[in-house]
PDB file of C-alpha atoms in Angstrom:
ATOM      1  CA  MET A   1      63.127  32.927 150.883  1.00 43.00           C
ATOM      2  CA  PRO A   2      63.686  33.486 147.073  1.00 46.00           C
ATOM      3  CA  VAL A   3      62.716  36.311 145.257  1.00 43.00           C
ATOM      4  CA  ARG A   4      60.062  35.896 142.559  1.00 48.00           C
ATOM      5  CA  ARG A   5      60.539  38.288 139.683  1.00 44.00           C
ATOM      6  CA  SER A   6      57.474  39.892 137.946  1.00 42.00           C
ATOM      7  CA  SER A   7      56.563  38.562 134.681  1.00 43.00           C
ATOM      8  CA  ARG A   8      56.974  41.880 133.361  1.00 44.00           C
ATOM      9  CA  PHE A   9      60.829  41.679 133.569  1.00 37.00           C
ATOM     10  CA  ARG A  10      60.660  38.883 132.631  1.00 44.00           C
ATOM     11  CA  SER A  11      59.362  39.400 129.251  1.00 44.00           C
ATOM     12  CA  ALA A  12      61.598  42.613 128.590  1.00 42.00           C
ATOM     13  CA  ARG A  13      64.780  40.749 128.266  1.00 49.00           C
ATOM     14  CA  PRO A  14      63.540  38.656 125.432  1.00 47.00           C
ATOM     15  CA  ALA A  15      61.782  41.930 123.636  1.00 47.00           C
ATOM     16  CA  ALA A  16      64.496  44.026 123.908  1.00 47.00           C
ATOM     17  CA  ARG A  17      67.040  41.209 122.495  1.00 48.00           C
ATOM     18  CA  VAL A  18      64.388  40.707 119.595  1.00 40.00           C
ATOM     19  CA  ARG A  19      64.558  44.448 118.988  1.00 50.00           C
ATOM     20  CA  ARG A  20      68.247  44.399 119.053  1.00 51.00           C
ATOM     21  CA  LEU A  21      68.233  41.638 116.389  1.00 42.00           C
ATOM     22  CA  THR A  22      65.958  43.040 114.239  1.00 46.00           C
ATOM     23  CA  LEU A  23      67.712  46.020 113.857  1.00 46.00           C
ATOM     24  CA  ALA A  24      71.310  44.293 113.496  1.00 46.00           C
ATOM     25  CA  GLY A  25      69.327  42.218 110.697  1.00 48.00           C
ATOM     26  CA  ALA A  26      68.158  45.354 109.168  1.00 45.00           C
ATOM     27  CA  LEU A  27      71.368  47.074 108.976  1.00 42.00           C
ATOM     28  CA  LEU A  28      72.817  43.947 107.364  1.00 43.00           C
ATOM     29  CA  ALA A  29      70.236  43.637 104.676  1.00 44.00           C
ATOM     30  CA  ALA A  30      70.835  47.550 103.911  1.00 42.00           C
ATOM     31  CA  CYS A  31      74.666  47.068 103.887  1.00 41.00           C
ATOM     32  CA  SER A  32      73.986  43.947 101.404  1.00 41.00           C
ATOM     33  CA  LEU A  33      71.914  45.724  99.476  1.00 38.00           C
ATOM     34  CA  LEU A  34      74.444  48.428  98.876  1.00 36.00           C
ATOM     35  CA  ALA A  35      77.152  45.633  98.280  1.00 36.00           C
ATOM     36  CA  THR A  36      74.867  43.978  95.480  1.00 37.00           C
ATOM     37  CA  THR A  37      73.860  47.390  93.614  1.00 37.00           C
ATOM     38  CA  PRO A  38      75.228  47.435  90.266  1.00 38.00           C
ATOM     39  CA  SER A  39      78.222  49.700  89.962  1.00 38.00           C
ATOM     40  CA  SER A  40      76.591  50.734  86.838  1.00 43.00           C
ATOM     41  CA  ALA A  41      73.892  52.991  88.654  1.00 45.00           C
ATOM     42  CA  ALA A  42      76.398  55.280  89.799  1.00 52.00           C
ATOM     43  CA  THR A  43      78.378  55.691  86.636  1.00 86.00           C
ATOM     44  CA  THR A  44      75.758  55.870  84.084  1.00 91.00           C
ATOM     45  CA  PRO A  45      76.642  59.281  82.836  1.00 91.00           C
ATOM     46  CA  ALA A  46      74.185  62.585  82.302  1.00 94.00           C
ATOM     47  CA  ARG A  47      71.792  62.562  79.515  1.00 92.00           C
ATOM     48  CA  GLY A  48      73.815  64.748  76.780  1.00 89.00           C
ATOM     49  CA  SER A  49      77.167  63.422  77.327  1.00 84.00           C
ATOM     50  CA  ALA A  50      77.157  60.590  75.157  1.00 86.00           C
ATOM     51  CA  HIS A  51      79.037  60.453  71.945  1.00 89.00           C
ATOM     52  CA  MET A  52      80.440  58.997  69.117  1.00 78.00           C
ATOM     53  CA  GLY A  53      81.738  55.663  69.679  1.00 80.00           C
ATOM     54  CA  MET A  54      81.165  56.173  73.351  1.00 79.00           C
ATOM     55  CA  GLY A  55      80.476  51.871  74.036  1.00 79.00           C
ATOM     56  CA  VAL A  56      83.241  50.497  71.497  1.00 77.00           C
ATOM     57  CA  LEU A  57      86.121  49.889  73.574  1.00 76.00           C
ATOM     58  CA  ALA A  58      83.680  48.535  76.556  1.00 75.00           C
ATOM     59  CA  HIS A  59      81.759  45.882  74.292  1.00 76.00           C
ATOM     60  CA  ASP A  60      83.900  45.359  71.369  1.00 68.00           C
ATOM     61  CA  GLY A  61      87.300  46.057  72.841  1.00 71.00           C
ATOM     62  CA  GLN A  62      90.610  47.165  70.610  1.00 69.00           C
ATOM     63  CA  ALA A  63      92.756  45.287  68.428  1.00 64.00           C
ATOM     64  CA  GLY A  64      95.732  47.077  66.726  1.00 69.00           C
ATOM     65  CA  THR A  65      95.544  50.013  64.331  1.00 73.00           C
ATOM     66  CA  PRO A  66      95.076  50.340  60.541  1.00 77.00           C
ATOM     67  CA  THR A  67      97.905  48.838  58.429  1.00 68.00           C
ATOM     68  CA  SER A  68      99.650  51.287  56.199  1.00 61.00           C
ATOM     69  CA  ASP A  69      99.157  48.625  53.122  1.00 60.00           C
ATOM     70  CA  GLN A  70      95.293  49.757  52.750  1.00 64.00           C
ATOM     71  CA  ALA A  71      94.253  51.677  49.721  1.00 73.00           C
ATOM     72  CA  THR A  72      94.072  54.984  49.263  1.00 90.00           C
ATOM     73  CA  GLN A  73      91.875  56.499  52.394  1.00 96.00           C
ATOM     74  CA  THR A  74      91.383  60.303  53.576  1.00 97.00           C
ATOM     75  CA  GLU A  75      91.871  61.167  57.375  1.00 97.00           C
ATOM     76  CA  GLY A  76      88.847  62.592  59.260  1.00 98.00           C
ATOM     77  CA  VAL A  77      87.811  62.941  63.303  1.00 98.00           C
ATOM     78  CA  ASP A  78      84.566  62.881  64.685  1.00 98.00           C
ATOM     79  CA  VAL A  79      84.305  65.552  67.800  1.00 98.00           C
ATOM     80  CA  ALA A  80      81.575  66.477  70.286  1.00 98.00           C
ATOM     81  CA  GLY A  81      80.931  68.861  73.206  1.00 97.00           C
ATOM     82  CA  TYR A  82      83.339  67.048  75.515  1.00 96.00           C
ATOM     83  CA  GLN A  83      85.802  68.195  73.816  1.00 96.00           C
ATOM     84  CA  GLY A  84      85.495  71.798  74.279  1.00 97.00           C
ATOM     85  CA  ASN A  85      87.046  73.899  71.686  1.00 98.00           C
ATOM     86  CA  VAL A  86      89.115  72.197  68.982  1.00 98.00           C
ATOM     87  CA  ALA A  87      92.386  73.141  67.460  1.00 98.00           C
ATOM     88  CA  TRP A  88      91.355  72.848  63.544  1.00 98.00           C
ATOM     89  CA  SER A  89      94.749  74.253  61.994  1.00 98.00           C
ATOM     90  CA  THR A  90      96.437  71.517  64.136  1.00 98.00           C
ATOM     91  CA  LEU A  91      94.111  68.568  62.697  1.00 98.00           C
ATOM     92  CA  TRP A  92      94.593  70.326  59.454  1.00 98.00           C
ATOM     93  CA  ASN A  93      98.174  70.387  59.145  1.00 98.00           C
ATOM     94  CA  SER A  94      98.351  67.028  60.368  1.00 97.00           C
ATOM     95  CA  GLY A  95      95.930  65.721  57.252  1.00 97.00           C
ATOM     96  CA  VAL A  96      92.489  66.056  58.430  1.00 98.00           C
ATOM     97  CA  ARG A  97      90.458  66.698  55.573  1.00 98.00           C
ATOM     98  CA  TRP A  98      87.152  65.644  56.983  1.00 98.00           C
ATOM     99  CA  ALA A  99      85.129  65.868  60.279  1.00 98.00           C
ATOM    100  CA  TYR A 100      81.502  65.363  61.594  1.00 98.00           C
ATOM    101  CA  THR A 101      80.608  67.467  64.786  1.00 98.00           C
ATOM    102  CA  LYS A 102      77.795  66.032  67.467  1.00 98.00           C
ATOM    103  CA  ALA A 103      75.229  68.336  67.084  1.00 98.00           C
ATOM    104  CA  THR A 104      71.911  67.181  69.067  1.00 98.00           C
ATOM    105  CA  GLU A 105      70.787  64.013  71.068  1.00 98.00           C
ATOM    106  CA  GLY A 106      67.286  63.011  71.593  1.00 98.00           C
ATOM    107  CA  THR A 107      65.441  66.379  71.858  1.00 98.00           C
ATOM    108  CA  TYR A 108      66.794  67.854  74.765  1.00 98.00           C
ATOM    109  CA  TYR A 109      70.655  68.247  74.148  1.00 98.00           C
ATOM    110  CA  THR A 110      72.446  70.675  71.612  1.00 98.00           C
ATOM    111  CA  ASN A 111      76.245  70.470  71.468  1.00 98.00           C
ATOM    112  CA  PRO A 112      77.384  73.813  73.401  1.00 98.00           C
ATOM    113  CA  TYR A 113      80.422  73.558  71.363  1.00 98.00           C
ATOM    114  CA  PHE A 114      78.747  73.281  68.023  1.00 98.00           C
ATOM    115  CA  ALA A 115      79.264  76.748  66.558  1.00 98.00           C
ATOM    116  CA  GLN A 116      83.038  76.448  67.011  1.00 98.00           C
ATOM    117  CA  GLN A 117      83.545  72.787  66.037  1.00 98.00           C
ATOM    118  CA  TYR A 118      81.240  72.806  63.017  1.00 98.00           C
ATOM    119  CA  ASN A 119      81.814  76.132  61.444  1.00 98.00           C
ATOM    120  CA  GLY A 120      86.025  76.333  63.025  1.00 98.00           C
ATOM    121  CA  SER A 121      86.447  73.127  60.978  1.00 98.00           C
ATOM    122  CA  TYR A 122      84.911  74.746  57.325  1.00 97.00           C
ATOM    123  CA  ASN A 123      87.024  77.533  58.305  1.00 98.00           C
ATOM    124  CA  VAL A 124      90.252  75.807  57.686  1.00 98.00           C
ATOM    125  CA  GLY A 125      89.111  74.149  54.935  1.00 98.00           C
ATOM    126  CA  VAL A 126      87.659  70.446  56.261  1.00 98.00           C
ATOM    127  CA  ILE A 127      84.804  68.935  54.679  1.00 98.00           C
ATOM    128  CA  ARG A 128      82.434  68.984  57.314  1.00 98.00           C
ATOM    129  CA  GLY A 129      79.029  67.332  58.506  1.00 98.00           C
ATOM    130  CA  ALA A 130      77.161  66.762  61.661  1.00 98.00           C
ATOM    131  CA  TYR A 131      75.773  63.845  63.693  1.00 98.00           C
ATOM    132  CA  HIS A 132      72.595  63.207  65.922  1.00 98.00           C
ATOM    133  CA  PHE A 133      73.129  60.603  68.798  1.00 98.00           C
ATOM    134  CA  ALA A 134      70.208  58.675  69.030  1.00 98.00           C
ATOM    135  CA  THR A 135      67.586  57.786  71.727  1.00 98.00           C
ATOM    136  CA  PRO A 136      65.149  55.679  70.736  1.00 98.00           C
ATOM    137  CA  ASP A 137      63.613  55.001  74.108  1.00 98.00           C
ATOM    138  CA  THR A 138      62.973  58.881  74.278  1.00 98.00           C
ATOM    139  CA  THR A 139      61.156  59.946  71.086  1.00 98.00           C
ATOM    140  CA  SER A 140      59.900  58.655  67.690  1.00 98.00           C
ATOM    141  CA  GLY A 141      62.430  58.511  65.014  1.00 98.00           C
ATOM    142  CA  ALA A 142      60.941  61.102  62.858  1.00 98.00           C
ATOM    143  CA  THR A 143      60.442  63.774  65.953  1.00 98.00           C
ATOM    144  CA  GLN A 144      64.401  63.260  66.824  1.00 98.00           C
ATOM    145  CA  ALA A 145      65.029  64.026  62.498  1.00 99.00           C
ATOM    146  CA  ASN A 146      63.414  67.028  63.003  1.00 98.00           C
ATOM    147  CA  TYR A 147      65.036  67.806  66.004  1.00 98.00           C
ATOM    148  CA  PHE A 148      68.386  67.214  64.410  1.00 98.00           C
ATOM    149  CA  VAL A 149      67.759  69.270  61.042  1.00 98.00           C
ATOM    150  CA  ASP A 150      66.467  72.341  63.133  1.00 98.00           C
ATOM    151  CA  HIS A 151      69.550  72.324  65.294  1.00 98.00           C
ATOM    152  CA  GLY A 152      72.371  71.914  63.094  1.00 98.00           C
ATOM    153  CA  GLY A 153      71.983  68.796  61.279  1.00 98.00           C
ATOM    154  CA  GLY A 154      70.831  70.208  57.773  1.00 97.00           C
ATOM    155  CA  TRP A 155      72.734  69.927  54.150  1.00 97.00           C
ATOM    156  CA  SER A 156      73.803  72.418  51.710  1.00 95.00           C
ATOM    157  CA  ARG A 157      74.935  71.881  48.283  1.00 94.00           C
ATOM    158  CA  ASP A 158      78.373  74.083  49.014  1.00 95.00           C
ATOM    159  CA  GLY A 159      80.717  71.067  48.132  1.00 95.00           C
ATOM    160  CA  LYS A 160      82.032  71.485  51.740  1.00 97.00           C
ATOM    161  CA  THR A 161      78.998  70.210  53.867  1.00 98.00           C
ATOM    162  CA  LEU A 162      78.225  66.086  54.278  1.00 98.00           C
ATOM    163  CA  PRO A 163      75.394  64.529  54.661  1.00 98.00           C
ATOM    164  CA  GLY A 164      74.048  64.408  58.350  1.00 98.00           C
ATOM    165  CA  ALA A 165      74.613  61.069  59.833  1.00 98.00           C
ATOM    166  CA  LEU A 166      73.240  58.444  62.690  1.00 98.00           C
ATOM    167  CA  ASP A 167      75.066  57.958  65.568  1.00 98.00           C
ATOM    168  CA  ILE A 168      72.891  54.628  66.420  1.00 98.00           C
ATOM    169  CA  GLU A 169      74.707  52.406  69.059  1.00 97.00           C
ATOM    170  CA  TRP A 170      74.744  51.036  72.659  1.00 94.00           C
ATOM    171  CA  ASN A 171      72.551  52.911  75.119  1.00 97.00           C
ATOM    172  CA  PRO A 172      74.697  54.319  77.701  1.00 95.00           C
ATOM    173  CA  TYR A 173      71.860  55.521  79.816  1.00 96.00           C
ATOM    174  CA  GLY A 174      70.502  51.753  80.197  1.00 95.00           C
ATOM    175  CA  ALA A 175      69.338  48.626  78.084  1.00 95.00           C
ATOM    176  CA  ALA A 176      71.516  48.054  75.099  1.00 96.00           C
ATOM    177  CA  CYS A 177      68.923  48.147  72.273  1.00 98.00           C
ATOM    178  CA  TYR A 178      66.650  51.028  74.209  1.00 98.00           C
ATOM    179  CA  GLY A 179      64.336  48.481  74.997  1.00 98.00           C
ATOM    180  CA  LYS A 180      63.264  47.277  71.678  1.00 98.00           C
ATOM    181  CA  SER A 181      62.541  44.742  69.678  1.00 98.00           C
ATOM    182  CA  ALA A 182      65.177  44.292  65.950  1.00 98.00           C
ATOM    183  CA  SER A 183      61.602  45.020  64.449  1.00 98.00           C
ATOM    184  CA  GLY A 184      61.026  47.958  66.291  1.00 98.00           C
ATOM    185  CA  MET A 185      64.602  49.171  66.205  1.00 98.00           C
ATOM    186  CA  VAL A 186      64.351  48.545  62.284  1.00 98.00           C
ATOM    187  CA  SER A 187      61.275  50.684  62.261  1.00 98.00           C
ATOM    188  CA  TRP A 188      62.747  53.633  64.622  1.00 98.00           C
ATOM    189  CA  ILE A 189      65.743  53.963  62.260  1.00 98.00           C
ATOM    190  CA  ALA A 190      63.574  54.165  58.863  1.00 98.00           C
ATOM    191  CA  ASP A 191      61.238  56.737  60.536  1.00 98.00           C
ATOM    192  CA  PHE A 192      64.454  58.688  61.460  1.00 99.00           C
ATOM    193  CA  LEU A 193      66.213  58.394  57.970  1.00 98.00           C
ATOM    194  CA  ASN A 194      62.918  58.829  55.904  1.00 98.00           C
ATOM    195  CA  THR A 195      62.297  62.134  57.650  1.00 98.00           C
ATOM    196  CA  TYR A 196      65.431  63.040  57.391  1.00 98.00           C
ATOM    197  CA  LYS A 197      65.714  62.544  53.440  1.00 98.00           C
ATOM    198  CA  ALA A 198      62.634  64.480  53.327  1.00 98.00           C
ATOM    199  CA  ARG A 199      63.811  67.470  55.135  1.00 98.00           C
ATOM    200  CA  THR A 200      67.126  67.537  53.520  1.00 98.00           C
ATOM    201  CA  GLY A 201      66.987  65.513  49.984  1.00 98.00           C
ATOM    202  CA  ARG A 202      69.616  63.514  51.502  1.00 98.00           C
ATOM    203  CA  ASP A 203      70.404  60.240  52.552  1.00 98.00           C
ATOM    204  CA  ALA A 204      71.738  60.358  55.727  1.00 98.00           C
ATOM    205  CA  VAL A 205      74.870  58.180  56.946  1.00 98.00           C
ATOM    206  CA  ILE A 206      74.547  55.421  59.632  1.00 98.00           C
ATOM    207  CA  TYR A 207      77.149  54.714  62.064  1.00 98.00           C
ATOM    208  CA  THR A 208      77.188  51.902  63.832  1.00 98.00           C
ATOM    209  CA  ALA A 209      79.057  48.666  65.296  1.00 98.00           C
ATOM    210  CA  THR A 210      78.265  45.519  63.771  1.00 98.00           C
ATOM    211  CA  SER A 211      77.944  43.948  66.990  1.00 97.00           C
ATOM    212  CA  TRP A 212      75.713  46.406  67.990  1.00 98.00           C
ATOM    213  CA  TRP A 213      73.758  46.241  64.787  1.00 98.00           C
ATOM    214  CA  THR A 214      73.527  42.433  64.739  1.00 98.00           C
ATOM    215  CA  GLN A 215      72.262  42.345  68.340  1.00 97.00           C
ATOM    216  CA  CYS A 216      69.601  45.392  68.053  1.00 98.00           C
ATOM    217  CA  THR A 217      68.388  45.100  64.495  1.00 98.00           C
ATOM    218  CA  GLY A 218      68.500  41.293  64.027  1.00 98.00           C
ATOM    219  CA  ASN A 219      71.434  42.092  61.148  1.00 98.00           C
ATOM    220  CA  TYR A 220      68.980  44.051  59.051  1.00 98.00           C
ATOM    221  CA  GLY A 221      70.390  44.357  55.423  1.00 98.00           C
ATOM    222  CA  GLY A 222      67.626  47.112  54.216  1.00 98.00           C
ATOM    223  CA  PHE A 223      69.625  50.040  54.508  1.00 98.00           C
ATOM    224  CA  ALA A 224      72.097  49.518  52.342  1.00 98.00           C
ATOM    225  CA  ALA A 225      71.460  50.427  49.421  1.00 97.00           C
ATOM    226  CA  ASN A 226      70.850  54.107  50.138  1.00 98.00           C
ATOM    227  CA  ASN A 227      72.559  54.892  53.349  1.00 98.00           C
ATOM    228  CA  PRO A 228      76.654  55.054  53.417  1.00 98.00           C
ATOM    229  CA  LEU A 229      77.949  52.734  56.073  1.00 98.00           C
ATOM    230  CA  TRP A 230      80.084  54.693  59.263  1.00 98.00           C
ATOM    231  CA  ILE A 231      81.561  51.629  60.715  1.00 98.00           C
ATOM    232  CA  ALA A 232      83.173  51.491  64.392  1.00 97.00           C
ATOM    233  CA  ARG A 233      85.900  49.446  65.094  1.00 95.00           C
ATOM    234  CA  TYR A 234      89.039  50.028  66.965  1.00 94.00           C
ATOM    235  CA  ALA A 235      91.768  47.311  64.724  1.00 93.00           C
ATOM    236  CA  SER A 236      93.930  46.512  62.127  1.00 89.00           C
ATOM    237  CA  ASP A 237      91.262  46.170  59.655  1.00 91.00           C
ATOM    238  CA  PRO A 238      86.941  46.917  59.503  1.00 95.00           C
ATOM    239  CA  GLY A 239      86.066  43.791  60.100  1.00 94.00           C
ATOM    240  CA  THR A 240      82.651  42.000  59.168  1.00 97.00           C
ATOM    241  CA  LEU A 241      80.033  44.698  57.698  1.00 98.00           C
ATOM    242  CA  PRO A 242      76.407  44.695  58.840  1.00 98.00           C
ATOM    243  CA  ALA A 243      74.475  42.923  56.696  1.00 98.00           C
ATOM    244  CA  GLY A 244      73.575  44.374  53.110  1.00 98.00           C
ATOM    245  CA  TRP A 245      77.055  46.637  52.880  1.00 98.00           C
ATOM    246  CA  GLY A 246      79.526  45.114  50.964  1.00 97.00           C
ATOM    247  CA  TYR A 247      81.811  48.023  51.780  1.00 97.00           C
ATOM    248  CA  TYR A 248      82.282  51.253  54.164  1.00 98.00           C
ATOM    249  CA  THR A 249      82.280  54.278  53.583  1.00 98.00           C
ATOM    250  CA  MET A 250      84.178  55.364  56.876  1.00 98.00           C
ATOM    251  CA  TRP A 251      85.806  53.812  59.535  1.00 98.00           C
ATOM    252  CA  GLN A 252      86.038  54.762  63.193  1.00 97.00           C
ATOM    253  CA  TYR A 253      89.081  53.374  64.079  1.00 96.00           C
ATOM    254  CA  THR A 254      90.259  54.938  66.934  1.00 96.00           C
ATOM    255  CA  SER A 255      89.216  56.678  70.416  1.00 94.00           C
ATOM    256  CA  SER A 256      93.213  57.272  71.092  1.00 93.00           C
ATOM    257  CA  GLY A 257      94.455  59.467  68.046  1.00 94.00           C
ATOM    258  CA  PRO A 258      96.297  62.634  68.213  1.00 95.00           C
ATOM    259  CA  THR A 259      94.642  66.114  69.039  1.00 96.00           C
ATOM    260  CA  VAL A 260      91.227  65.294  69.334  1.00 96.00           C
ATOM    261  CA  GLY A 261      91.420  61.442  69.907  1.00 93.00           C
ATOM    262  CA  ASP A 262      88.099  60.358  67.825  1.00 95.00           C
ATOM    263  CA  HIS A 263      89.779  59.315  64.296  1.00 97.00           C
ATOM    264  CA  ASP A 264      88.509  58.057  61.282  1.00 97.00           C
ATOM    265  CA  LYS A 265      89.450  56.945  57.731  1.00 97.00           C
ATOM    266  CA  PHE A 266      87.123  57.674  54.341  1.00 98.00           C
ATOM    267  CA  ASN A 267      87.457  54.725  52.056  1.00 97.00           C
ATOM    268  CA  GLY A 268      88.578  56.889  49.371  1.00 97.00           C
ATOM    269  CA  ALA A 269      90.710  59.734  47.997  1.00 97.00           C
ATOM    270  CA  LEU A 270      89.582  63.531  48.756  1.00 97.00           C
ATOM    271  CA  ASP A 271      87.748  63.699  45.579  1.00 97.00           C
ATOM    272  CA  ARG A 272      85.178  60.850  46.778  1.00 97.00           C
ATOM    273  CA  VAL A 273      84.886  62.817  50.111  1.00 98.00           C
ATOM    274  CA  GLN A 274      83.907  65.795  47.806  1.00 98.00           C
ATOM    275  CA  ALA A 275      81.750  63.555  46.107  1.00 98.00           C
ATOM    276  CA  LEU A 276      79.454  62.610  48.786  1.00 98.00           C
ATOM    277  CA  ALA A 277      79.572  66.327  50.085  1.00 98.00           C
ATOM    278  CA  ASN A 278      78.126  67.674  46.677  1.00 96.00           C
ATOM    279  CA  GLY A 279      75.593  64.514  46.798  1.00 92.00           C
TER     280      GLY A 279
END
């Protein structure tokens, strides 16, 4: 006589199978999500670690080194906290005559090696200046300019101190333009520059790359009359400059130079570097 299975047992197997399939599907979905998560999420640097030219290689690449037949130029370097104590005597002996040191970033970071880098360069005879890495998505331009001046970004007419520099380039922590429209970015930069001049009496240098400037300011040309241009381009020449500037004052041409890596050319002889320092 056939044995009839109760409905309880007949329904248990499909239910268990459904549960197993559901669990398997959830695991597959989780694996798929991990596989498709952008790698940048895992490689985003820590706040405060940004430095001049951090995004140049990734965005603009490298195409040679400066040619030797260019007009008289003066060698310089730029340094930041990640480079630690800098061998200034070695750099001086190699021909470096001017330097910029990262002082601040946003309103949340000061360079722990600032004193050694900023004063150390001065002590060997290098004409020195300080720079601020801008983060327009965190606080206003005026707020960051004040923070910069209050933490090493000031200026004095001693003949050996250059005006502060605004490092405005790709955002290493998120969207390239910091979530700002072109007009919003221009307003932020103007806010910083106006505040810096009010505090120090000097027009700040603008460090940037032409491709970033074009993308994030709409290639605005209104700062060229007053603010010296420090162009970033790792190539045999500085290339096309941002709108308004007919010439560059400084040029960061490599991140792999001797001793510290980041090397620069001043567009003129040493007396022109001294003239900029004197205002």
